[in-house]
Structure formats: structure tokens, C-alpha cells
Short mmCIF file of C-alpha atoms and ligand atoms in Angstrom, two decimals:
data_model
loop_
_atom_site.label_atom_id
_atom_site.label_comp_id
_atom_site.label_asym_id
_atom_site.label_seq_id
_atom_site.Cartn_x
_atom_site.Cartn_y
_atom_site.Cartn_z
CA UNK I 3 82.64 65.73 108.98
CA UNK I 4 85.96 67.46 108.43
CA UNK I 5 89.17 66.25 109.99
CA UNK I 6 90.29 69.71 110.98
CA UNK I 7 92.60 69.80 113.97
CA UNK I 8 91.81 72.52 116.43
CA UNK I 9 88.29 73.02 115.15
CA UNK I 10 86.50 74.81 117.89
CA UNK I 11 83.25 76.45 118.80
CA UNK I 12 82.31 78.64 121.71
CA UNK I 13 79.03 79.67 123.25
CA UNK I 14 78.79 82.75 121.09
CA UNK I 15 80.08 81.03 117.96
CA UNK I 16 77.68 78.25 117.00
CA UNK I 17 79.82 76.94 114.13
CA UNK I 18 82.97 74.79 114.11
CA UNK I 19 85.83 76.94 112.90
CA UNK I 20 89.45 75.97 112.38
CA UNK I 21 91.61 77.86 114.85
CA UNK I 22 95.03 76.59 113.83
CA UNK I 23 97.66 77.33 111.23
CA UNK I 24 97.05 75.63 107.85
CA UNK I 25 100.31 74.49 106.28
CA UNK I 26 100.53 71.93 103.48
CA UNK I 27 96.98 70.70 104.09
CA UNK I 28 97.30 70.19 107.87
CA UNK I 29 95.88 72.37 110.60
CA UNK I 30 98.18 72.54 113.59
CA UNK I 31 98.95 74.75 116.58
CA UNK I 32 101.36 77.63 116.02
CA UNK I 33 104.99 76.55 116.21
CA UNK I 34 105.53 78.67 119.32
CA UNK I 35 102.36 77.23 120.92
CA UNK I 36 100.91 80.74 121.35
CA UNK I 37 97.35 81.87 120.77
CA UNK I 38 95.55 85.18 120.55
CA UNK I 39 91.97 86.19 121.28
CA UNK I 40 89.30 87.03 118.74
CA UNK I 41 86.56 89.31 120.10
CA UNK I 42 82.91 89.94 119.41
CA UNK I 43 82.71 93.68 118.60
CA UNK I 44 79.06 93.80 119.71
CA UNK I 45 80.04 92.98 123.31
CA UNK I 46 83.81 93.16 123.51
CA UNK I 47 83.75 89.54 124.81
CA UNK I 48 86.28 86.93 123.77
CA UNK I 49 84.85 84.65 121.10
CA UNK I 50 87.65 82.15 120.81
CA UNK I 51 91.44 81.77 120.80
CA UNK I 52 93.34 81.27 117.59
CA UNK I 53 96.87 79.98 116.89
CA UNK I 54 99.30 82.88 116.88
CA UNK I 55 101.37 82.16 113.77
CA UNK I 56 105.11 82.82 114.04
CA UNK I 57 107.66 83.78 111.38
CA UNK I 58 108.61 80.07 111.24
CA UNK I 59 104.97 79.18 110.50
CA UNK I 60 104.95 81.79 107.73
CA UNK I 61 108.09 80.33 106.17
CA UNK I 62 106.73 76.78 106.50
CA UNK I 63 103.57 77.95 104.72
CA UNK I 64 105.65 79.48 101.93
CA UNK I 65 107.66 76.25 101.62
CA UNK I 66 104.38 74.32 101.31
CA UNK I 67 103.07 76.76 98.69
CA UNK I 68 106.34 76.46 96.76
CA UNK I 69 106.27 72.64 96.92
CA UNK I 70 102.68 72.56 95.65
CA UNK I 71 103.36 75.00 92.80
CA UNK I 72 104.63 72.64 90.03
CA UNK I 73 101.71 70.23 90.43
CA UNK I 74 99.12 73.00 90.67
CA UNK I 75 100.54 74.85 87.66
CA UNK I 76 100.41 71.57 85.74
CA UNK I 77 96.81 70.90 86.81
CA UNK I 78 94.53 71.37 83.81
CA UNK I 79 92.74 74.72 83.79
CA UNK I 80 89.44 72.80 83.58
CA UNK I 81 90.30 70.92 86.76
CA UNK I 82 91.27 74.15 88.53
CA UNK I 83 87.96 75.61 87.36
CA UNK I 84 86.06 72.65 88.76
CA UNK I 85 87.80 72.93 92.13
CA UNK I 86 86.69 76.56 92.33
CA UNK I 87 83.16 75.79 91.14
CA UNK I 88 82.80 73.08 93.81
CA UNK I 89 84.08 75.49 96.45
CA UNK I 90 81.52 78.07 95.28
CA UNK I 91 78.68 75.52 95.59
CA UNK I 92 79.77 74.50 99.10
CA UNK I 93 80.14 78.04 100.38
CA UNK I 94 76.69 78.96 99.06
CA UNK I 95 75.21 75.83 100.63
CA UNK I 96 76.71 76.94 103.96
CA UNK I 97 75.66 80.60 103.69
CA UNK I 98 74.09 80.67 107.16
CA UNK I 99 77.19 79.25 108.83
CA UNK I 100 79.53 81.65 107.04
CA UNK I 101 77.22 84.58 107.80
CA UNK I 102 77.10 83.66 111.50
CA UNK I 103 80.90 83.65 111.69
CA UNK I 104 81.22 86.94 109.78
CA UNK I 105 78.74 88.58 112.14
CA UNK I 106 80.33 87.09 115.25
CA UNK I 107 83.85 88.32 114.53
CA UNK I 108 83.15 91.39 112.35
CA UNK I 109 79.88 92.67 113.79
CA UNK I 110 77.89 93.37 110.62
CA UNK I 111 74.15 92.56 110.64
CA UNK I 112 73.37 88.98 109.61
CA UNK I 113 71.58 90.05 106.40
CA UNK I 114 74.66 92.03 105.38
CA UNK I 115 76.87 89.08 106.31
CA UNK I 116 74.75 86.81 104.08
CA UNK I 117 75.14 89.41 101.31
CA UNK I 118 78.90 89.22 101.82
CA UNK I 119 78.74 85.43 101.44
CA UNK I 120 76.94 85.82 98.10
CA UNK I 121 79.37 88.58 97.00
CA UNK I 122 82.46 86.71 98.18
CA UNK I 123 81.37 83.40 96.67
CA UNK I 124 80.75 85.17 93.37
CA UNK I 125 84.51 85.83 93.01
CA UNK I 126 85.02 82.08 93.27
CA UNK I 127 82.39 81.38 90.61
CA UNK I 128 83.65 84.17 88.34
CA UNK I 129 87.25 82.90 88.48
CA UNK I 130 86.12 79.29 88.02
CA UNK I 131 84.82 80.60 84.69
CA UNK I 132 87.95 82.65 83.91
CA UNK I 133 90.37 79.80 84.70
CA UNK I 134 89.74 78.28 81.26
CA UNK I 135 89.96 81.61 79.40
CA UNK I 136 93.51 82.70 80.14
CA UNK I 137 94.62 82.43 76.52
CA UNK I 138 97.93 83.38 74.97
CA UNK I 139 99.17 84.50 71.55
CA UNK I 140 100.69 82.83 68.49
CA UNK I 141 101.42 85.07 65.51
CA UNK I 142 103.74 85.73 62.64
CA UNK I 143 106.35 88.35 63.55
CA UNK I 144 105.85 91.64 61.64
CA UNK I 145 109.08 90.96 59.73
CA UNK I 146 107.61 87.66 58.50
CA UNK I 147 110.90 86.00 59.41
CA UNK I 148 109.65 83.94 62.33
CA UNK I 149 106.78 83.29 64.72
CA UNK I 150 106.05 84.64 68.17
CA UNK I 151 104.34 82.69 70.89
CA UNK I 152 103.30 84.21 74.23
CA UNK I 153 102.52 81.71 76.98
CA UNK I 154 100.73 82.80 80.15
CA UNK I 155 101.44 81.13 83.47
CA UNK I 156 100.87 81.77 87.17
CA UNK I 157 103.56 84.02 88.68
CA UNK I 158 104.27 81.64 91.56
CA UNK I 159 103.63 81.60 95.31
CA UNK I 160 101.62 84.64 96.39
CA UNK I 161 101.26 86.25 99.81
CA UNK I 162 97.72 87.52 100.30
CA UNK I 163 97.14 89.93 103.18
CA UNK I 164 93.45 90.48 103.80
CA UNK I 165 91.52 93.06 105.85
CA UNK I 166 88.97 92.61 108.64
CA UNK I 167 86.01 94.42 107.04
CA UNK I 168 85.09 91.67 104.51
CA UNK I 169 86.79 88.54 105.89
CA UNK I 170 85.26 86.32 103.21
CA UNK I 171 84.97 88.56 100.14
CA UNK I 172 88.43 90.09 100.38
CA UNK I 173 89.93 86.62 100.78
CA UNK I 174 88.04 85.12 97.83
CA UNK I 175 88.81 88.17 95.67
CA UNK I 176 92.49 87.25 96.00
CA UNK I 177 92.50 83.46 96.46
CA UNK I 178 90.16 82.67 93.56
CA UNK I 179 92.05 84.49 90.77
CA UNK I 180 95.38 83.26 92.18
CA UNK I 181 94.22 79.63 92.07
CA UNK I 182 92.60 80.08 88.66
CA UNK I 183 95.91 81.41 87.30
CA UNK I 184 97.85 78.42 88.72
CA UNK I 185 99.41 80.20 91.70
CA UNK I 186 99.66 78.78 95.19
CA UNK I 187 99.07 81.04 98.18
CA UNK I 188 99.90 81.93 101.76
CA UNK I 189 97.04 83.89 103.30
CA UNK I 190 97.54 86.16 106.29
CA UNK I 191 94.04 87.06 107.46
CA UNK I 192 93.43 90.13 109.61
CA UNK I 193 94.07 89.40 113.29
CA UNK I 194 90.68 90.86 114.19
CA UNK I 195 88.74 88.47 111.93
CA UNK I 196 90.70 85.31 111.09
CA UNK I 197 87.83 82.83 111.53
CA UNK I 198 85.83 83.31 108.32
CA UNK I 199 88.94 83.13 106.15
CA UNK I 200 90.07 79.95 107.90
CA UNK I 201 86.62 78.42 107.44
CA UNK I 202 86.82 79.24 103.72
CA UNK I 203 90.34 77.80 103.46
CA UNK I 204 89.05 74.59 105.03
CA UNK I 205 86.43 74.28 102.29
CA UNK I 206 89.17 74.68 99.66
CA UNK I 207 91.41 72.18 101.46
CA UNK I 208 88.58 69.64 101.56
CA UNK I 209 87.87 69.97 97.84
CA UNK I 210 91.56 69.71 96.88
CA UNK I 211 92.00 66.65 99.10
CA UNK I 212 88.91 64.91 97.69
CA UNK I 213 90.27 65.36 94.17
CA UNK I 214 93.76 64.12 95.06
CA UNK I 215 95.27 67.54 94.36
CA UNK I 216 98.09 69.08 96.41
CA UNK I 217 96.60 70.52 99.57
CA UNK I 218 99.53 72.95 99.98
CA UNK I 219 97.90 75.13 97.32
CA UNK I 220 96.22 77.21 100.06
CA UNK I 221 97.99 77.90 103.36
CA UNK I 222 96.74 80.18 106.12
CA UNK I 223 98.69 81.76 108.95
CA UNK I 224 96.73 83.88 111.42
CA UNK I 225 98.91 86.03 113.64
CA UNK I 226 98.81 88.86 116.12
CA UNK I 227 102.20 90.14 114.86
CA UNK I 228 101.76 90.89 111.19
CA UNK I 229 105.04 92.62 110.47
CA UNK I 230 107.10 89.91 112.20
CA UNK I 231 105.39 87.31 110.02
CA UNK I 232 105.41 89.25 106.76
CA UNK I 233 108.94 90.69 106.70
CA UNK I 234 110.80 87.35 106.31
CA UNK I 235 108.29 86.28 103.67
CA UNK I 236 108.92 89.39 101.59
CA UNK I 237 112.66 88.74 101.86
CA UNK I 238 112.32 85.12 100.68
CA UNK I 239 113.11 84.55 96.99
CA UNK I 240 110.44 81.85 96.71
CA UNK I 241 107.72 84.48 97.06
CA UNK I 242 106.76 86.05 93.70
CA UNK I 243 103.65 88.08 94.38
CA UNK I 244 102.11 90.23 97.10
CA UNK I 245 98.48 91.30 97.24
CA UNK I 246 97.31 93.55 100.05
CA UNK I 247 94.07 95.26 101.02
CA UNK I 248 94.31 97.80 103.81
CA UNK I 249 95.51 101.28 104.62
CA UNK I 250 97.73 103.37 102.38
CA UNK I 251 100.16 103.76 105.28
CA UNK I 252 100.69 100.00 105.63
CA UNK I 253 100.64 99.61 101.83
CA UNK I 254 103.65 101.94 101.53
CA UNK I 255 105.61 99.87 104.07
CA UNK I 256 104.76 96.65 102.21
CA UNK I 257 105.72 98.18 98.86
CA UNK I 258 109.12 99.06 100.30
CA UNK I 259 109.52 95.45 101.50
CA UNK I 260 108.35 94.10 98.14
CA UNK I 261 110.91 96.22 96.29
CA UNK I 262 113.72 94.04 97.65
CA UNK I 263 112.44 90.93 95.87
CA UNK I 264 110.99 92.95 92.94
CA UNK I 265 107.64 91.32 93.65
CA UNK I 266 104.54 91.72 91.55
CA UNK I 267 102.20 93.74 93.78
CA UNK I 268 98.50 94.50 93.94
CA UNK I 269 97.51 97.15 96.45
CA UNK I 270 93.93 98.02 97.35
CA UNK I 271 94.47 100.92 99.73
CA UNK I 272 92.60 103.73 101.42
CA UNK I 273 89.83 105.83 99.95
CA UNK I 274 88.11 109.14 100.57
CA UNK I 275 85.09 108.73 98.31
CA UNK I 276 83.24 111.88 97.26
CA UNK I 277 79.46 111.56 96.88
CA UNK I 278 78.44 114.37 94.50
CA UNK I 279 74.83 115.51 94.37
CA UNK I 280 74.26 118.02 91.56
CA UNK I 281 71.40 120.51 91.43
CA UNK I 282 69.53 118.44 88.80
CA UNK I 283 69.70 115.20 90.85
CA UNK I 284 66.73 113.13 91.94
CA UNK I 285 67.30 114.02 95.60
CA UNK I 286 65.20 111.17 97.03
CA UNK I 287 67.21 108.67 94.97
CA UNK I 288 70.43 110.39 96.10
CA UNK I 289 69.40 109.98 99.75
CA UNK I 290 68.69 106.29 99.20
CA UNK I 291 72.02 105.84 97.41
CA UNK I 292 73.81 107.78 100.14
CA UNK I 293 72.53 105.42 102.83
CA UNK I 294 73.77 102.45 100.81
CA UNK I 295 77.13 104.07 100.01
CA UNK I 296 77.73 105.19 103.59
CA UNK I 297 76.20 102.62 105.90
CA UNK I 298 77.34 99.25 104.51
CA UNK I 299 79.29 97.64 107.39
CA UNK I 300 78.59 100.76 109.51
CA UNK I 301 80.72 102.86 107.15
CA UNK I 302 83.72 100.54 107.44
CA UNK I 303 84.45 99.94 103.77
CA UNK I 304 87.11 101.43 101.50
CA UNK I 305 84.32 102.39 99.11
CA UNK I 306 82.18 104.10 101.77
CA UNK I 307 81.06 107.57 100.71
CA UNK I 308 83.23 109.76 102.90
CA UNK I 309 82.40 113.32 101.79
CA UNK I 310 78.93 114.39 100.70
CA UNK I 311 79.49 117.23 98.24
CA UNK I 312 76.09 118.72 97.55
CA UNK I 313 75.06 121.62 95.30
CA UNK I 314 73.82 124.48 97.48
CA UNK I 315 70.45 124.51 95.70
CA UNK I 316 69.60 121.01 97.00
CA UNK I 317 71.78 120.83 100.12
CA UNK I 318 69.02 121.49 102.62
CA UNK I 319 66.63 118.97 101.07
CA UNK I 320 69.38 116.33 100.80
CA UNK I 321 70.70 116.84 104.35
CA UNK I 322 67.20 116.71 105.87
CA UNK I 323 66.39 113.58 103.86
CA UNK I 324 69.64 111.89 104.90
CA UNK I 325 69.14 112.79 108.57
CA UNK I 326 65.59 111.36 108.44
CA UNK I 327 66.86 108.16 106.77
CA UNK I 328 69.67 107.75 109.36
CA UNK I 329 67.18 108.22 112.18
CA UNK I 330 65.27 105.14 110.95
CA UNK I 331 68.35 102.90 111.10
CA UNK I 332 68.44 100.39 113.92
CA UNK I 333 71.77 100.16 115.75
CA UNK I 334 72.47 96.92 117.58
CA UNK I 335 74.31 93.59 117.61
CA UNK I 336 74.45 92.11 114.12
CA UNK I 337 72.89 88.89 115.36
CA UNK I 338 69.76 90.69 116.68
CA UNK I 339 66.83 90.53 114.23
CA UNK I 340 66.03 93.96 112.81
CA UNK I 341 69.49 95.46 113.30
CA UNK I 342 70.60 97.51 110.30
CA UNK I 343 73.80 99.03 111.74
CA UNK I 344 76.23 96.91 113.74
CA UNK I 345 79.17 97.92 115.92
CA UNK I 346 82.53 99.25 114.80
CA UNK I 347 85.30 96.72 114.85
CA UNK I 348 87.10 97.78 118.04
CA UNK I 349 87.09 100.37 120.82
CA UNK I 350 89.78 102.57 119.28
CA UNK I 351 87.74 102.83 116.06
CA UNK I 352 84.93 104.42 118.10
CA UNK I 353 87.41 106.74 119.83
CA UNK I 354 88.70 107.90 116.46
CA UNK I 355 85.22 108.57 115.06
CA UNK I 356 84.41 110.54 118.21
CA UNK I 357 87.54 112.69 117.73
CA UNK I 358 86.78 113.35 114.07
CA UNK I 359 83.21 114.42 114.85
CA UNK I 360 84.32 116.65 117.76
CA UNK I 361 86.91 118.33 115.54
CA UNK I 362 84.29 119.03 112.83
CA UNK I 363 81.85 120.45 115.40
CA UNK I 364 84.59 122.65 116.89
CA UNK I 365 85.15 123.95 113.38
CA UNK I 366 81.52 125.01 113.02
CA UNK I 367 79.71 121.87 111.77
CA UNK I 368 76.14 121.21 112.99
CA UNK I 369 74.99 117.75 114.08
CA UNK I 370 71.76 117.06 112.18
CA UNK I 371 71.37 113.58 113.70
CA UNK I 372 73.45 111.26 115.89
CA UNK I 373 76.78 112.63 117.02
CA UNK I 374 77.67 110.21 119.82
CA UNK I 375 77.65 106.70 121.23
CA UNK I 376 74.29 105.09 121.91
CA UNK I 377 73.38 104.20 125.50
CA UNK I 378 76.23 102.00 126.72
CA UNK I 379 74.14 100.01 129.16
CA UNK I 380 71.93 98.74 126.36
CA UNK I 381 74.80 98.46 123.85
CA UNK I 382 78.10 97.81 125.66
CA UNK I 383 80.10 97.04 122.48
CA UNK I 384 81.82 99.36 120.02
CA UNK I 385 78.83 101.32 118.76
CA UNK I 386 78.48 104.80 117.28
CA UNK I 387 75.20 106.39 116.20
CA UNK I 388 74.61 107.12 112.50
CA UNK I 389 75.51 110.80 112.21
CA UNK I 390 74.93 113.57 109.68
CA UNK I 391 77.04 116.73 109.96
CA UNK I 392 76.09 119.82 107.95
CA UNK I 393 78.01 123.01 107.21
CA UNK I 394 81.31 121.12 107.45
CA UNK I 395 84.53 123.01 106.69
CA UNK I 396 86.22 121.28 103.70
CA UNK I 397 89.46 121.40 105.74
CA UNK I 398 87.94 119.33 108.60
CA UNK I 399 89.42 115.90 109.34
CA UNK I 400 86.00 114.38 108.59
CA UNK I 401 86.45 115.55 104.99
CA UNK I 402 90.18 114.99 104.55
CA UNK I 403 90.54 111.60 106.27
CA UNK I 404 88.86 108.26 105.68
CA UNK I 405 86.29 108.16 108.54
CA UNK I 406 85.59 104.39 108.54
CA UNK I 407 82.47 104.90 110.62
CA UNK I 408 78.78 105.86 110.28
CA UNK I 409 79.34 109.61 109.85
CA UNK I 410 78.27 111.66 106.83
CA UNK I 411 79.77 115.16 106.57
CA UNK I 412 77.95 117.43 104.10
CA UNK I 413 79.88 120.17 102.27
CA UNK I 414 78.21 122.47 99.72
CA UNK I 415 79.41 123.69 96.32
CA UNK I 416 78.06 126.24 93.85
CA UNK I 417 79.08 124.95 90.39
CA UNK I 418 79.96 121.74 88.58
CA UNK I 419 83.60 122.81 88.32
CA UNK I 420 83.79 123.55 92.03
CA UNK I 421 82.13 120.23 92.91
CA UNK I 422 84.55 118.28 90.73
CA UNK I 423 87.55 120.21 92.07
CA UNK I 424 86.45 119.45 95.65
CA UNK I 425 85.96 115.78 94.76
CA UNK I 426 89.50 115.59 93.36
CA UNK I 427 91.14 117.52 96.20
CA UNK I 428 92.52 114.41 97.93
CA UNK I 429 95.50 112.14 97.51
CA UNK I 430 93.08 109.19 97.32
CA UNK I 431 91.18 108.01 94.25
CA UNK I 432 89.35 104.73 94.84
CA UNK I 433 85.72 105.45 94.03
CA UNK I 434 83.35 108.40 93.55
CA UNK I 435 79.57 108.64 93.32
CA UNK I 436 77.62 111.23 91.32
CA UNK I 437 73.90 111.96 91.20
CA UNK I 438 72.71 113.92 88.16
CA UNK I 439 70.14 113.53 85.39
CA UNK I 440 72.36 115.25 82.81
CA UNK I 441 74.06 112.78 80.46
CA UNK I 442 76.60 115.38 79.35
CA UNK I 443 77.54 115.97 82.98
CA UNK I 444 77.89 112.22 83.54
CA UNK I 445 80.49 112.14 80.77
CA UNK I 446 82.30 115.25 82.05
CA UNK I 447 82.45 113.79 85.56
CA UNK I 448 83.56 110.36 84.27
CA UNK I 449 86.37 112.01 82.31
CA UNK I 450 87.38 114.48 85.03
CA UNK I 451 87.10 112.41 88.18
CA UNK I 452 90.36 111.17 89.65
CA UNK I 453 89.21 107.75 90.85
CA UNK I 454 89.35 104.18 89.62
CA UNK I 455 85.58 103.68 89.91
CA UNK I 456 82.49 105.86 89.59
CA UNK I 457 78.90 105.06 90.60
CA UNK I 458 76.39 107.12 88.61
CA UNK I 459 73.01 107.44 90.30
CA UNK I 460 73.84 104.43 92.43
CA UNK I 461 75.49 103.99 95.79
CA UNK I 462 77.13 100.63 95.14
CA UNK I 463 79.66 99.65 92.46
CA UNK I 464 81.15 96.41 93.77
CA UNK I 465 80.73 93.40 91.50
CA UNK I 466 82.94 90.33 91.12
CA UNK I 467 82.88 90.73 87.34
CA UNK I 468 84.13 94.34 87.38
CA UNK I 469 87.66 95.75 87.85
CA UNK I 470 87.80 97.05 91.44
CA UNK I 471 90.70 99.35 92.29
CA UNK I 472 91.99 102.86 92.64
CA UNK I 473 94.27 105.52 91.25
CA UNK I 474 96.60 107.95 93.05
CA UNK I 475 97.35 106.72 96.60
CA UNK I 476 94.40 104.33 96.61
CA UNK I 477 96.43 101.57 95.08
CA UNK I 478 97.89 99.59 92.24
CA UNK I 479 96.22 97.00 90.05
CA UNK I 480 92.66 95.73 89.88
CA UNK I 481 90.73 92.91 91.56
CA UNK I 482 87.71 91.26 90.01
CA UNK I 483 86.67 91.04 86.40
CA UNK I 484 88.97 90.03 83.56
CA UNK I 485 91.69 92.28 85.02
CA UNK I 486 91.84 90.46 88.37
CA UNK I 487 93.44 87.27 87.03
CA UNK I 488 96.07 89.25 85.09
CA UNK I 489 97.56 90.29 88.43
CA UNK I 490 98.56 86.65 88.99
CA UNK I 491 99.84 85.85 85.48
CA UNK I 492 103.18 86.39 83.77
CA UNK I 493 104.04 86.11 80.08
CA UNK I 494 106.74 84.00 78.51
CA UNK I 495 107.53 85.16 74.98
CA UNK I 496 108.91 82.44 72.75
CA UNK I 497 110.48 83.42 69.41
CA UNK I 498 110.43 80.49 66.96
C1 SIN Z 522 86.67 97.25 100.74
O1 SIN Z 522 86.14 97.88 101.62
O2 SIN Z 522 87.91 97.19 100.66
C2 SIN Z 522 85.93 96.46 99.71
C3 SIN Z 522 84.50 96.78 99.56
C4 SIN Z 522 83.85 96.09 98.40
O3 SIN Z 522 84.44 95.20 97.77
O4 SIN Z 522 82.73 96.44 98.09
#
């Protein structure tokens, strides 16, 4: 049994979740006493109320992170590794509970939620292994006159702002490398999905407390007013690092705020992933990959294929195959057995998808399948049917903007150069996908594509051991892999 204050469950949430603010190892109500509602996107119903963290709570959390820093930095890397490894084991052992909470607040089907638990926990295991491999340098200076030593240490307290689409994995992808590097953290989870992150933080708190380590290492402040909470934190000299996953628009605002304190920043921002299908592709495999790349979390991922750029020789076969595959998907509440596509996160997300589809159709696109909301009596939540649009104008919003919904616009091209030029004709550059059997073309695309990641003949690139991140306006820095911990480390060069 945990000793979490404000642990709560509701009829639709069959798991105890902390609903308070976690500061210095204690869960408590928000300092202003306020709460905000968390909703089930499959019904629109209120799931539970959560403490509405205030700017004072944010600053108290930063003070706790700052207080815990010297002891956590001094904690042996092996001990930090073992904390993370124990957390990994406990999260995996509680997969069903975590999955139920992810589905309840985020809407994704339970099987996908369980996959997120495995994926998210893997960051914790990976960084438990990296914690003891940080290294450093000792060498003779080139002049031979002295020696050079380069020590690596955690940058200091970090503010981690996480999105709603992967409430566990995006939190672990930041918290685990930060802790492995010796940083302490203040986490601001997305207001739409604070529960999973708080449940994870409670597991970390428990493990730290059991080992007699400072529990202020991880602090969590849910809030309904992000900018009010974040602005004073960015202005506070105790904060040394900001990591954010979310839209490019919000990322720009945060970067401006971070400039004041010259903070280290990691930004995982918007995408507009091209999914290229060349004329020599295995079209059946491309259809299968397209479903994976598009439909994970109902299209609500930064790495979701957004534009299907298909060579005209295979466009008809690909579009028909994709429409047939989308028709087989089962839309419904994530908790209902057999559901393969859950709801969108909120009502305005459905409104936006509707607008984008209508604008494409007005511009001449044809709806091959879907194209609207399913029957609202049967599915009263925030649902949209899996949709394939063909003959889409490359200038349509569906092609230029990140859709964040289950809609696949197909645009044709006539040559490799044209396909690549279309793929690069965006300010974003997070991920791209390419289907081709030609190894030479794979290399040309890999060298010419303007994105931080490329999936070749596969619709999924995410892996805790790989550097996830974008170029252009898709962000700064990398998460995951060897690179992810570097974002939380600084060097001290000692000449001796
Ligand atoms: C995201 O949507 O930001 C992350 C998706 C992933 O890690 O696969």
C-alpha cells in the first residue's frame, strides 16, 4: 500500500491514482485549493478531479528539486541505475493498471496502451543501463605541457513539459535520462492526461523513499494554466534545463522564455511526416506500414504519417489497399475488446479534423473511405472515422498541416526527384517513411530527406535505444539512445 495523499479512484477509473501535487516527496492539494477535471475522451464524462497547481506550487517544486540536487548528483551512478531498474520492474509488473489509466484518460485501445507501457518502461531500463556509462576524458594536452580532464555532470534542475498523446512514454523519455545523468526534475504533465504521469512519479517516489534517497528528485505539478505555471519557472535562476514535447507554436514561446535564463533546451515539436511509396515498392507491405504509421493513437502522434506521396504508377493500387485496410478497423472506446481505433482527445480535435477534410474535399479531393464522424448515438465521445482522401491538392491544409487524426491524404508524383521535393516541401522535419526495393534509392532518400528520422520499408521507427528527434522546425536535440542522456549533461574541463 502506498501512502499517497489524495489517491483517488472513480467508477470509470478502476485504479488508485494520485491526484495531488508532488513536491519534495509529499502529495498535497494545490496551494490555492483548486482542482480541474480530467475527462474520458470516449464519452466526454468526467473521470476525476486533479489538483490545479499554481505558480507557487511550481516554485515550491523547483525549490524541492534544487534542494535534492546535491545529494542526487552525489549518489553513485550504480545506485541511480538501480533506482531506475527497480522502477522499470515495478511499472512492467503493473502493466495492466498503467494501461487502464492511459486508456481512461487518453482514449487509446487497451492493447496500444499496454504497448505504450512496454515502450515507456523501456526508456527507464535503457537509461538504467546508460547511467553507469556516462564517462569523461583524461588526456595529455597536444602541447605535452599538461593534462586535460573533462568531467561530466548533470546540468541541474530540469523542467519537463510532457504531452497528452503518450502520458507514460513521453514522461519516461525525459525523466529517465535526467535521473540517470544526476538531474532532479519538475514535471508538468499535460492537463488532459495528468494521471498516468502522476502514477509513474509515485512509483519513482516509492523506490527513492525505500532506498533512503531524497524524494525531491521527482516533483510533479499538474495544472490547467500551463503558461502561468511555467513562466516564473523559466525566469528562476535555479532552473537549468527545459525539455518540451508539443507543438512548434508553443515550442517557440518556450524557447523565447528559456533565452532569458540561457537554459539548455530540448524541443520535440511538430511534424508533417511524408510517407513515400515509390513505383518499385512492395505495395501490400506499404499498405500495412501505412496503417501502422498513420493509425497509432488514432493518428495523434508527432510521427504519424501525414502525407502519403505515392508514385502515379502504384497510386490506385495503394489507395484502394489503404481504403480496404481502413474499412476493417474497429472504431470504439479503447476499453472495449476488439477496438483498434479509439477517440480523439477532445471535441475541438474532431472539429479541426472535420474542417481539414472539408477543405480538401472542396479543393477536389475524393473520399475513398470514412470522411465523417461515426454514429453519435452509438459513440458519443470524440470519434472520427478512419479516412482516405485521394487526388488531394498538395496545397490543401491536409497536406500542409499536421492533421493529428485518422485521415490519410494521398498525393501522387511522377519521379523520384519530384517525390523527394514534395517530401521536403515543409518547414517540419521530424520523420519520413519510404517504401522502395532499390538500395541505391534508399541511400539517395536517406541523404536527401530533410528529417531527423527515416523509416525504410517500415511504418514505425520509435525505439528507446535510438535517437528520436527532428530537424528544421521539428525541434532541437534528441531523446532516447546514447544521445538522450547528453541533453542532461554538462562538461567541466579541468586543465592540470
Ligand atoms: C510523439 O508523438 O511525440 C512520440 C511518438 C513516439 O515516440 O513514437
